[in-house]
C-alpha cells in the first residue's frame, strides 16, 4: 500500500515507492498510519519526528518482506554488497573512522554525578569507570545535534523486545533511527514487530533515539556510502527517563541500541533497582558423558572469547555444549532461589577475525546465510575473508580488504579490520540449546570471570565463596582489544567485564553483587576465574584454547557436583594435579598452568589497591577492600 506523505517543515514530500511490506508508511504530519502502535509509543514517535524532521516515517513490522526490501534498498544505495558465495549474505564497509564503540563519548546522565560514577579522589588520574553528564547538558547536546538531523531521510520506527516476547524477564523498547543498516541489524539482534505492542502499551518501554547525523542534501561526501559524524558522536543514557540518545555513529554497540545501551547500561540500573542482574556474559549448557547438564554464565571483556566459548565443540569425548547466548545475560532468582538466565538478544554480533572451522565451526555454520558482515575482507568468488579464517581457496582467488583496496596474503595491513563482525540470527547456530528461548530462563550453576592475562594468572581457579567471587570479578584485568578505541595491548582493569557498560556507579554495582549473595534462600552459583591466554617466554599461548576449554568446563562441573578435587592457593582453589584432564596434550604442563608466584601477586595486589583508591574511592564496598587485604595476607604467607 502506498501513502503520500503530507507537508512537513514547509516541504512537499514525494510519495514513497510502492512496496507491499511497507504497509504502515506513516504521515509525519498527522501520524496517520501508525496503525495499532500503542499511544505511549506513538507519542514517542511523534516527538522524534518533530525533532528530527525526516522526509518519511516507516514502522517496521519484522516481516520477511520488510527484510528483503531493506536489503535491496541498502544494495541500491551502495552500502551493502552481496556475497554470492553464500545465501542472503551481505558485506558493509564503514567509514574507517566508525569501526568500534567509542567509550570516551559514551555517557550516563543523572541528576547527581555520584549516581553515575564514583567521586574523583583528590589528585587522582583520569577515571576509568564511565563518564557523567547532567540532564541540562544532555538537553543542550540534543539541541545541538538532533533538530533536522534526519532531513531528507526516512525515520524507521523499530518496536522490539529484548528477551522472548512475553517472558517475565523480557523488556521492550522502541528505537527511532535513520539508518536502514541499523534496522536490518536490529531485525537480527532483537525481536522486532507488532508482537511487542501489548508490552508497549505500558509507558515503561525504553525510548531509543538514534541518528547517523547526516541530513540530506549532504554537505560533504560520504566515505564508503557510510553516513556518520565522528567529531559529534555521543551515546547518552538517561536511566531515570528510560531513554537512550545516540548520535553520529552507525556501528555496533553505538547504534544497535538494544544491545549494550539497553540490555547492559539501562538494564543494569533497572536490575539494581529491581533486585536482578544484567551482565556482559555468555550463557551455555554443558552436558557430561553421563547426561548430567549444567548451565554456566561467563563474563569476559569485549573480544576475549565469549562467542567462542558459548559455541564450542568440546575436545573431550562424550561432552556436549549448547549455546543460550554469547554476549549478554539477564539473571533473576526464581521461587526456588535459583538464578535463572535469559539471553535478551536473538542474534550474534560476533568478532570475525580468528573464527574458523578449527576454532569455532558452529559459528562458521551459523554465518553461511542471512548474515550481515561489516568490515571483513572479500574474496573474488564472492566470499568473506579475515585473519585466521583458515579455509581452502580456489587457485587464482584475489582479495579486497575492508577498505575496498586490492590485498594479498603477506601484505603488512590486515585484510579485515580487527573489530570486523558478523551479524547472524541465533537460531541458525547448530547447537542452540533447546531452552534458549525458554521464557523462565535456564538455571545457572556456575559463573566464570576471565580475561587476557599473558602472565601470572592460572588457567582456572575457584573463588572461596560468593564474597571472594565478587572480589575476583572486581579485580578482573585484560589486554585491550579492538572492540573500542583503546590502542596497544595494554593491560586494562575491567571489573566484571562491565567497565564500558556500567549503567550506574560501579561501587554501587559491587555492593549490589554483594547483596545478591546475602539473599535468603538463594542457591548461589559457584564462581570461577579462567585465563586461556597465558603466554610462554617466546610469546606463544601455552593453552590450546577453544574446544580444549571443555577440559576446564569439566572441572568446573565436577566442583559444582561437589567433588573434592581442588587444592588451595592464595588466589583461590585450583584443580589438584590429575583432576584436570590433560590427556593428549603432551606439550602442556600442569605446573605452567597453575603456578602462583609470590612476586607476581604482590605486585598485582599493590596495583589493585591503587586502582581501587583512584577509581572507586570511598564508594568501594568495604567487603571488597577486606578481600583484597585477605589476599595480601595469604600472598605474604606463601
Ligand atoms: P565481544 O563480542 O566483543 O563481546 O567478544 P567475545 O568475548 O564474544 O569474543 P570472541 O569469542 O569473539 O573472541 C575474540 C577473539 O578471541 C577471537 O579472535 C577468537 O578467535 C579469540 N579467542 C576466543 N577464544 C579463544 C581461546 O580459547 N584461545 C585463544 N587463543 N583465542 C581465543
Ligand atoms: C563488545 O564490544 O563487547 C561487543 C560488540 O559485543 S558491540 O556491540 O559493538 O559492543
Ligand atoms: Mn560484548
XYZ file of C-alpha atoms and ligand atoms in Angstrom:
681
model
C 0.000 0.000 0.000
C 1.299 3.425 -0.901
C 0.690 6.578 1.049
C 1.507 10.118 0.145
C 3.343 11.846 2.919
C 1.904 15.202 3.826
C 3.521 18.580 4.317
C 6.298 18.778 6.828
C 8.586 21.647 7.614
C 7.406 23.548 4.542
C 8.481 20.879 2.055
C 6.279 18.917 -0.261
C 7.348 15.364 0.257
C 7.452 12.872 -2.566
C 5.433 9.684 -2.284
C 7.275 6.627 -1.096
C 7.965 3.893 -3.630
C 5.309 1.193 -3.595
C 6.161 -1.872 -1.572
C 3.864 -4.461 -0.111
C 5.899 -4.840 3.050
C 5.689 -1.184 3.932
C 2.021 -1.147 4.506
C 2.437 1.100 7.544
C 4.030 4.099 5.939
C 3.229 6.949 8.189
C 2.360 10.546 7.655
C 4.813 12.559 9.731
C 2.378 15.439 9.910
C -0.690 13.567 11.081
C 0.756 10.364 12.477
C -1.719 8.571 10.254
C -0.522 5.069 9.515
C 0.978 4.312 12.891
C -1.590 1.559 12.893
C -2.128 -0.077 16.223
C 1.111 1.245 17.731
C 0.074 1.879 21.341
C -0.405 5.554 22.284
C 2.704 5.967 24.504
C 4.921 4.617 21.724
C 3.091 6.728 19.181
C 3.765 9.856 21.229
C 7.463 8.974 21.336
C 7.479 8.654 17.535
C 5.723 11.984 17.126
C 8.262 13.727 19.353
C 11.108 12.157 17.379
C 9.567 13.251 14.093
C 9.113 16.832 15.299
C 12.729 16.981 16.452
C 14.481 15.200 13.583
C 12.207 16.279 10.672
C 12.573 13.173 8.497
C 11.212 13.019 4.945
C 9.202 9.898 5.737
C 8.438 7.576 8.588
C 8.216 3.815 8.411
C 7.032 1.492 11.115
C 8.977 -1.765 10.979
C 6.980 -4.974 11.329
C 9.800 -7.527 11.367
C 8.347 -9.393 8.385
C 10.463 -11.292 5.854
C 9.175 -8.969 3.098
C 10.426 -5.986 5.033
C 13.841 -7.645 5.269
C 14.007 -8.216 1.527
C 13.001 -4.633 0.786
C 15.540 -3.186 3.228
C 18.439 -5.234 1.899
C 17.540 -4.339 -1.703
C 17.448 -0.690 -0.739
C 20.814 -0.905 1.049
C 22.299 -2.597 -2.010
C 20.886 0.063 -4.363
C 22.390 2.688 -2.064
C 25.818 1.021 -2.304
C 26.013 0.425 1.425
C 25.692 -3.355 1.283
C 27.380 -5.617 -1.243
C 26.005 -9.096 -1.916
C 28.219 -12.114 -1.153
C 27.072 -14.579 -3.829
C 29.137 -17.445 -2.394
C 26.528 -17.724 0.391
C 22.785 -17.464 0.796
C 21.479 -13.952 1.508
C 24.758 -12.695 2.988
C 25.945 -9.108 2.735
C 29.025 -7.001 3.298
C 29.156 -3.444 4.632
C 32.297 -1.331 4.681
C 32.091 1.545 7.088
C 33.690 4.924 7.050
C 37.090 3.956 8.525
C 36.506 6.466 11.311
C 33.476 4.493 12.525
C 34.723 0.980 13.338
C 34.126 0.322 17.039
C 32.447 1.505 20.222
C 33.611 4.915 21.377
C 33.857 4.763 25.129
C 35.059 8.333 25.604
C 31.840 9.625 24.014
C 29.558 7.345 25.988
C 27.872 8.988 28.971
C 25.454 8.294 31.805
C 23.016 11.060 32.612
C 21.790 11.503 36.190
C 20.956 14.493 38.363
C 23.877 13.750 40.643
C 27.264 12.715 39.282
C 27.675 10.283 42.158
C 24.736 8.216 40.878
C 26.694 7.562 37.658
C 30.332 7.325 38.740
C 32.353 7.221 41.959
C 33.837 10.558 43.063
C 37.235 11.620 41.787
C 39.802 11.393 44.551
C 41.965 14.478 45.080
C 44.918 14.332 42.702
C 43.630 11.152 41.040
C 44.433 10.370 37.411
C 41.918 10.029 34.598
C 38.902 7.957 35.583
C 38.047 4.665 34.027
C 34.555 3.893 35.271
C 32.412 5.895 32.885
C 31.520 9.473 32.004
C 28.795 11.600 33.514
C 26.618 14.317 32.030
C 23.913 16.368 33.742
C 20.348 16.385 32.339
C 20.611 20.047 31.187
C 23.903 19.256 29.439
C 22.214 16.366 27.668
C 19.346 18.625 26.596
C 21.860 21.080 25.202
C 23.753 18.283 23.427
C 20.481 17.064 21.912
C 19.560 20.565 20.754
C 22.998 20.958 19.176
C 22.638 17.715 17.242
C 19.140 16.468 16.569
C 16.964 19.290 15.186
C 16.594 18.492 11.478
C 19.207 15.714 11.639
C 17.055 13.353 9.549
C 16.088 15.838 6.837
C 15.747 14.067 3.522
C 15.939 10.667 5.197
C 13.444 8.096 6.409
C 12.888 7.657 10.112
C 12.390 3.974 10.905
C 10.375 3.041 13.966
C 11.601 -0.254 15.425
C 9.381 -1.778 18.116
C 11.488 -4.516 19.712
C 11.703 -6.929 22.598
C 14.854 -7.880 24.483
C 14.146 -11.452 25.529
C 11.424 -13.816 24.333
C 8.197 -11.871 23.885
C 6.026 -12.394 26.934
C 8.847 -13.737 29.143
C 8.689 -12.332 32.677
C 12.350 -11.385 32.193
C 11.881 -9.636 28.812
C 11.702 -5.860 28.293
C 10.600 -3.807 25.308
C 11.839 -0.698 23.566
C 11.246 1.469 20.542
C 14.239 2.623 18.523
C 13.913 5.506 16.103
C 16.745 5.523 13.573
C 17.611 6.993 10.185
C 19.928 4.073 9.341
C 18.432 1.203 7.327
C 21.620 -0.770 8.128
C 20.723 -0.449 11.803
C 17.183 -1.631 11.044
C 18.479 -4.678 9.165
C 20.833 -5.467 12.073
C 18.255 -4.858 14.831
C 15.926 -7.270 12.993
C 18.591 -9.940 13.538
C 19.727 -8.987 17.042
C 16.298 -8.352 18.611
C 12.692 -9.459 18.190
C 11.016 -6.789 16.058
C 7.333 -6.435 15.272
C 3.765 -5.984 16.456
C 4.073 -8.871 18.926
C 5.704 -6.239 21.176
C 2.641 -3.944 21.112
C 0.882 -5.307 24.197
C 4.013 -4.565 26.246
C 4.447 -1.191 24.528
C 1.017 -0.137 25.723
C 2.599 0.475 29.118
C 4.553 3.659 29.404
C 7.711 1.995 30.717
C 9.336 0.886 27.460
C 12.864 2.099 26.712
C 12.956 5.070 24.352
C 15.889 4.814 21.957
C 16.686 7.669 19.588
C 19.451 7.209 17.029
C 20.708 9.269 14.122
C 23.801 8.923 11.982
C 23.776 12.717 11.883
C 23.976 13.267 8.123
C 20.859 15.028 6.840
C 20.301 15.349 3.096
C 21.423 17.035 0.976
C 24.922 16.171 2.198
C 27.306 18.983 2.943
C 30.285 16.717 2.414
C 30.542 13.421 0.517
C 30.192 10.170 2.411
C 33.038 7.700 2.734
C 32.005 4.210 1.519
C 28.380 5.394 1.446
C 28.519 5.089 5.246
C 26.977 8.105 6.948
C 28.404 9.098 10.322
C 29.618 12.183 12.173
C 32.599 11.114 14.318
C 33.509 14.547 15.727
C 29.989 14.956 17.127
C 29.345 11.366 18.181
C 27.571 10.996 21.524
C 25.972 7.946 23.140
C 23.931 9.030 26.151
C 21.898 7.015 28.646
C 19.272 8.620 30.824
C 18.062 5.825 33.090
C 15.647 7.961 35.126
C 13.781 8.703 31.906
C 14.365 5.244 30.414
C 15.913 6.950 27.446
C 18.910 6.416 25.151
C 20.151 9.077 22.744
C 22.794 8.139 20.194
C 24.211 10.394 17.510
C 26.895 10.234 14.856
C 27.849 6.541 14.686
C 26.284 3.683 12.754
C 28.457 0.938 14.234
C 27.710 -1.929 16.582
C 27.224 -1.066 20.218
C 26.977 2.642 19.350
C 23.917 2.209 17.145
C 22.177 -1.126 17.789
C 20.667 0.384 20.891
C 19.021 -2.809 22.160
C 22.449 -4.275 22.820
C 24.978 -2.509 25.043
C 22.935 0.660 25.667
C 19.674 -1.027 26.673
C 20.498 -4.621 27.628
C 23.566 -3.638 29.684
C 23.643 0.040 30.691
C 19.946 0.796 31.166
C 19.158 -2.782 32.226
C 21.929 -2.917 34.866
C 20.385 0.121 36.511
C 16.877 -1.409 36.384
C 18.349 -4.655 37.684
C 19.894 -2.884 40.662
C 16.573 -1.219 41.476
C 14.584 -4.429 40.987
C 16.965 -6.989 42.517
C 18.300 -8.853 39.483
C 21.436 -8.819 37.295
C 22.159 -7.602 33.742
C 25.633 -8.779 32.769
C 28.159 -8.921 29.911
C 28.020 -12.724 29.959
C 27.573 -15.652 27.631
C 25.277 -18.491 28.719
C 25.940 -22.120 27.820
C 24.698 -25.565 28.741
C 27.273 -28.289 29.287
C 26.393 -31.980 29.448
C 28.783 -34.621 30.746
C 29.106 -38.136 29.326
C 26.599 -39.372 31.971
C 23.992 -36.938 30.648
C 24.121 -34.520 33.602
C 23.575 -30.961 32.407
C 24.694 -27.684 33.957
C 24.277 -24.117 32.821
C 27.143 -21.678 33.110
C 27.382 -17.901 32.581
C 30.742 -16.299 31.800
C 31.906 -12.683 31.733
C 34.948 -11.914 29.579
C 35.721 -8.417 28.294
C 34.975 -7.492 24.687
C 36.785 -9.712 22.170
C 38.073 -12.059 24.891
C 36.286 -15.272 23.977
C 32.582 -15.258 24.930
C 31.244 -16.185 21.477
C 33.871 -18.896 21.110
C 33.172 -20.483 24.488
C 29.396 -20.226 24.045
C 29.539 -22.207 20.773
C 32.429 -24.514 21.476
C 32.866 -28.042 20.197
C 34.306 -29.921 23.192
C 37.652 -31.618 22.635
C 36.685 -34.116 25.393
C 34.882 -37.223 24.142
C 31.300 -37.578 25.346
C 30.874 -33.959 26.430
C 28.366 -31.634 24.741
C 27.928 -27.861 24.821
C 24.785 -25.948 23.876
C 24.530 -22.219 23.351
C 21.976 -19.979 25.064
C 23.684 -16.643 24.389
C 27.087 -15.200 23.513
C 27.182 -11.674 24.954
C 24.540 -10.663 27.481
C 22.730 -12.422 30.337
C 19.770 -11.190 32.353
C 19.514 -13.187 35.574
C 16.884 -13.271 38.274
C 16.150 -15.576 41.210
C 13.154 -17.874 40.846
C 10.844 -19.041 43.633
C 13.237 -21.915 44.461
C 16.137 -19.493 44.922
C 17.885 -20.460 41.717
C 19.386 -17.808 39.496
C 17.671 -18.089 36.108
C 19.172 -16.522 32.996
C 17.851 -15.444 29.638
C 19.714 -14.181 26.614
C 17.945 -10.908 25.790
C 19.246 -10.993 22.218
C 18.187 -13.079 19.231
C 21.381 -12.817 17.170
C 25.162 -12.753 17.358
C 27.244 -9.678 16.617
C 30.477 -11.603 16.730
C 34.163 -10.863 16.135
C 35.126 -12.224 12.685
C 38.949 -12.469 12.831
C 40.142 -15.726 14.339
C 36.859 -17.514 13.533
C 37.452 -20.711 11.541
C 36.265 -24.305 11.142
C 39.062 -25.267 13.532
C 38.422 -22.671 16.244
C 34.634 -22.236 16.007
C 32.899 -24.491 13.474
C 29.450 -23.709 14.881
C 29.942 -20.004 14.194
C 31.144 -20.793 10.672
C 27.975 -22.845 10.095
C 25.822 -20.076 11.580
C 27.069 -17.370 9.223
C 26.550 -19.109 5.866
C 23.156 -17.494 5.338
C 21.161 -14.388 6.300
C 24.251 -12.688 7.728
C 25.488 -9.115 7.516
C 29.277 -8.832 7.681
C 30.882 -5.498 8.475
C 34.482 -4.541 7.674
C 35.671 -8.027 6.746
C 37.698 -8.712 3.590
C 36.207 -10.202 0.443
C 37.347 -12.898 -1.993
C 36.892 -12.678 -5.763
C 34.441 -15.604 -5.677
C 32.031 -13.594 -3.514
C 33.116 -14.946 -0.151
C 34.378 -13.341 3.042
C 37.945 -13.316 4.301
C 39.728 -12.424 7.518
C 42.844 -13.123 9.511
C 42.665 -16.696 10.803
C 39.733 -17.848 8.636
C 41.960 -20.738 7.624
C 39.916 -22.060 4.697
C 40.833 -23.613 1.353
C 40.786 -21.183 -1.570
C 40.479 -21.927 -5.255
C 43.689 -21.066 -7.100
C 43.590 -17.611 -8.605
C 41.392 -16.136 -5.853
C 42.055 -12.454 -5.296
C 41.189 -10.355 -2.268
C 39.705 -6.991 -1.393
C 40.440 -5.639 2.079
C 37.989 -3.978 4.454
C 38.834 -0.592 2.958
C 37.914 -1.835 -0.519
C 41.505 -1.997 -1.757
C 43.247 -4.873 -3.519
C 45.002 -7.023 -0.922
C 47.222 -10.132 -0.938
C 48.407 -12.548 1.736
C 51.589 -11.235 3.292
C 50.602 -7.572 2.965
C 51.533 -5.626 6.098
C 47.991 -4.432 6.839
C 45.285 -6.928 7.815
C 42.636 -7.827 5.234
C 39.795 -7.488 7.759
C 39.528 -4.778 10.415
C 40.428 -6.366 13.787
C 36.950 -5.430 15.072
C 35.143 -6.649 11.935
C 31.979 -8.537 12.803
C 29.265 -10.882 11.617
C 25.631 -10.283 12.488
C 23.669 -13.536 12.272
C 20.411 -14.965 13.634
C 20.959 -17.107 16.740
C 18.500 -19.742 15.552
C 20.954 -20.631 12.757
C 23.567 -21.844 15.219
C 23.564 -25.662 15.057
C 23.984 -26.039 18.815
C 21.366 -23.645 20.179
C 20.109 -25.025 23.477
C 16.577 -26.463 23.402
C 15.764 -24.000 26.215
C 17.422 -20.950 24.702
C 14.079 -19.180 24.324
C 12.508 -20.572 27.498
C 10.652 -17.593 28.978
C 11.672 -18.686 32.502
C 15.373 -18.795 31.603
C 17.883 -21.528 32.446
C 19.226 -22.236 35.975
C 22.820 -21.078 36.429
C 25.190 -23.365 38.377
C 28.460 -21.520 37.831
C 29.659 -18.050 36.962
C 33.036 -17.617 35.288
C 35.161 -14.490 35.028
C 38.155 -14.211 32.743
C 40.418 -12.074 30.645
C 43.538 -11.921 28.561
C 46.339 -12.310 31.107
C 49.622 -13.210 29.393
C 51.290 -13.952 32.708
C 50.766 -14.848 36.336
C 47.084 -15.827 36.341
C 46.348 -19.591 36.421
C 44.271 -21.345 33.760
C 41.391 -21.710 36.222
C 40.706 -21.124 39.890
C 37.604 -21.177 42.024
C 36.631 -18.457 44.453
C 36.439 -19.486 48.120
C 32.896 -18.145 48.437
C 30.490 -15.580 46.952
C 32.122 -12.584 48.586
C 35.560 -13.636 47.408
C 33.983 -14.214 43.971
C 32.708 -10.637 43.892
C 36.255 -9.515 44.675
C 37.595 -11.713 41.856
C 35.118 -10.097 39.443
C 36.056 -6.611 40.610
C 39.759 -7.409 40.166
C 39.459 -8.532 36.525
C 42.074 -7.206 34.130
C 42.606 -7.883 30.462
C 44.649 -6.719 27.497
C 42.937 -4.026 25.430
C 41.289 -5.241 22.216
C 39.973 -3.610 19.037
C 36.359 -3.613 20.273
C 36.696 0.031 21.392
C 39.028 2.935 20.699
C 41.855 1.860 23.043
C 45.092 1.128 21.228
C 48.007 -1.135 22.123
C 47.956 -4.358 24.112
C 47.918 -2.549 27.433
C 46.506 -4.386 30.470
C 43.300 -2.645 31.479
C 41.143 -3.104 34.547
C 37.730 -4.371 33.553
C 35.623 -5.240 36.610
C 33.049 -7.900 35.741
C 33.837 -7.206 32.027
C 31.443 -4.292 32.611
C 33.825 -1.306 32.673
C 32.340 0.184 29.474
C 28.813 -0.963 30.312
C 28.005 0.048 33.902
C 24.668 1.861 33.970
C 25.335 3.377 37.403
C 28.106 3.945 39.941
C 30.444 0.942 39.739
C 30.941 0.951 43.524
C 27.191 0.567 43.982
C 27.293 -2.173 41.364
C 29.763 -4.155 43.501
C 27.541 -3.553 46.521
C 24.584 -4.910 44.553
C 26.517 -8.103 43.771
C 27.337 -8.479 47.474
C 23.651 -8.076 48.334
C 22.693 -10.786 45.853
C 24.953 -13.141 47.821
C 23.088 -12.406 51.027
C 19.668 -13.172 49.653
C 17.741 -15.509 51.889
C 17.215 -18.972 50.432
C 19.400 -18.272 47.405
C 21.131 -21.301 45.885
C 24.109 -19.345 44.677
C 26.208 -20.389 41.687
C 29.880 -21.102 42.377
C 32.300 -18.523 40.994
C 35.439 -19.220 38.927
C 38.146 -17.297 37.069
C 39.755 -18.551 33.848
C 42.631 -17.426 31.641
C 43.013 -19.009 28.185
C 45.697 -16.506 27.244
C 48.845 -17.381 29.250
C 51.957 -17.000 27.105
C 55.417 -18.560 27.269
C 58.705 -16.667 27.060
C 58.506 -16.790 23.244
C 55.060 -15.160 23.323
C 53.125 -18.291 22.300
C 49.897 -19.316 24.012
C 50.612 -22.195 26.394
C 46.971 -23.384 26.399
C 45.389 -24.646 23.145
C 42.063 -22.959 23.986
C 38.795 -23.246 22.037
C 37.443 -26.849 22.200
C 40.054 -27.680 24.836
C 38.400 -25.199 27.165
C 35.887 -28.035 27.687
C 38.533 -29.585 29.945
C 38.138 -26.598 32.239
C 34.335 -26.734 31.991
C 34.550 -30.390 33.007
C 36.488 -29.488 36.157
C 34.021 -26.692 36.909
C 31.147 -29.190 36.586
C 32.943 -31.561 38.933
C 33.189 -28.778 41.513
C 29.508 -27.921 41.110
C 28.809 -31.628 41.638
C 30.657 -31.449 44.953
C 33.819 -33.335 44.038
C 36.764 -32.916 46.368
C 39.469 -32.358 43.751
C 40.847 -28.882 44.419
C 43.985 -27.521 46.019
C 44.046 -24.215 47.861
C 46.376 -21.419 46.729
C 46.483 -17.820 47.949
C 44.394 -16.718 44.951
C 41.793 -19.461 45.036
C 41.173 -23.169 44.552
C 42.891 -24.805 41.575
C 42.476 -28.363 40.253
C 44.600 -30.911 42.061
C 47.236 -32.440 39.831
C 45.374 -35.048 37.752
C 41.936 -33.501 38.366
C 42.086 -31.513 35.147
C 42.108 -33.832 32.134
C 45.262 -33.065 30.123
C 45.176 -36.312 28.133
C 46.528 -35.936 24.631
C 48.192 -32.590 25.371
C 51.834 -33.659 25.783
C 53.235 -30.161 25.438
C 51.039 -28.702 28.176
C 52.373 -28.931 31.714
C 50.282 -28.716 34.869
C 52.860 -26.562 36.613
C 52.946 -23.988 33.773
C 49.176 -23.626 34.045
C 48.857 -23.448 37.812
C 51.948 -21.828 39.227
C 51.165 -18.945 41.561
C 54.136 -16.665 42.029
C 54.568 -14.572 45.134
C 56.307 -11.583 43.470
C 53.652 -11.516 40.722
C 50.737 -11.478 43.155
C 52.429 -8.964 45.466
C 52.630 -6.637 42.509
C 49.047 -7.428 41.477
C 47.762 -6.607 44.963
C 49.649 -3.277 45.010
C 48.333 -2.386 41.598
C 44.766 -3.284 42.534
C 44.873 -1.215 45.684
C 45.958 1.815 43.660
C 43.227 1.167 41.119
C 40.512 0.859 43.757
C 41.681 4.024 45.509
C 41.849 6.095 42.338
C 38.684 4.858 40.699
C 36.255 3.728 43.375
C 37.476 5.829 46.276
C 35.063 5.703 49.167
C 32.405 4.015 47.013
C 34.337 0.754 47.124
C 32.382 -1.604 49.398
C 34.450 -2.336 52.484
C 33.975 -6.077 51.923
C 35.881 -5.805 48.651
C 38.764 -3.993 50.347
C 38.746 -6.667 53.088
C 39.025 -9.354 50.428
C 41.995 -7.530 48.902
C 43.624 -7.355 52.328
C 42.950 -11.046 52.918
C 44.579 -11.872 49.582
C 47.549 -9.725 50.535
C 47.908 -11.661 53.803
C 47.709 -15.039 52.058
C 50.309 -13.964 49.498
C 52.623 -12.741 52.284
C 52.483 -16.166 53.929
C 53.387 -18.076 50.739
P 32.560 -9.351 22.153
O 31.607 -9.738 21.087
O 33.425 -8.183 21.768
O 31.925 -9.124 23.484
O 33.666 -10.513 22.263
P 33.695 -12.036 22.748
O 34.045 -12.081 24.194
O 32.480 -12.767 22.309
O 34.990 -12.602 21.984
P 35.132 -13.746 20.878
O 34.674 -15.092 21.342
O 34.547 -13.251 19.627
O 36.722 -13.844 20.744
C 37.519 -12.779 20.328
C 38.836 -13.283 19.784
O 39.485 -14.140 20.720
C 38.666 -14.104 18.503
O 39.666 -13.713 17.593
C 38.880 -15.515 18.946
O 39.415 -16.321 17.910
C 39.845 -15.367 20.128
N 39.655 -16.467 21.102
C 38.480 -16.896 21.613
N 38.642 -17.942 22.449
C 39.971 -18.203 22.472
C 40.774 -19.188 23.135
O 40.298 -20.048 23.879
N 42.114 -19.117 22.923
C 42.673 -18.182 22.107
N 43.992 -18.188 21.949
N 41.944 -17.248 21.434
C 40.621 -17.263 21.619
C 31.561 -5.624 22.604
O 32.307 -4.666 22.287
O 31.614 -6.144 23.743
C 30.624 -6.190 21.624
C 30.488 -5.528 20.327
O 29.969 -7.176 21.925
S 29.494 -4.101 20.360
O 28.131 -4.497 20.025
O 29.997 -3.183 19.334
O 29.515 -3.504 21.650
Mn 30.284 -7.790 24.077
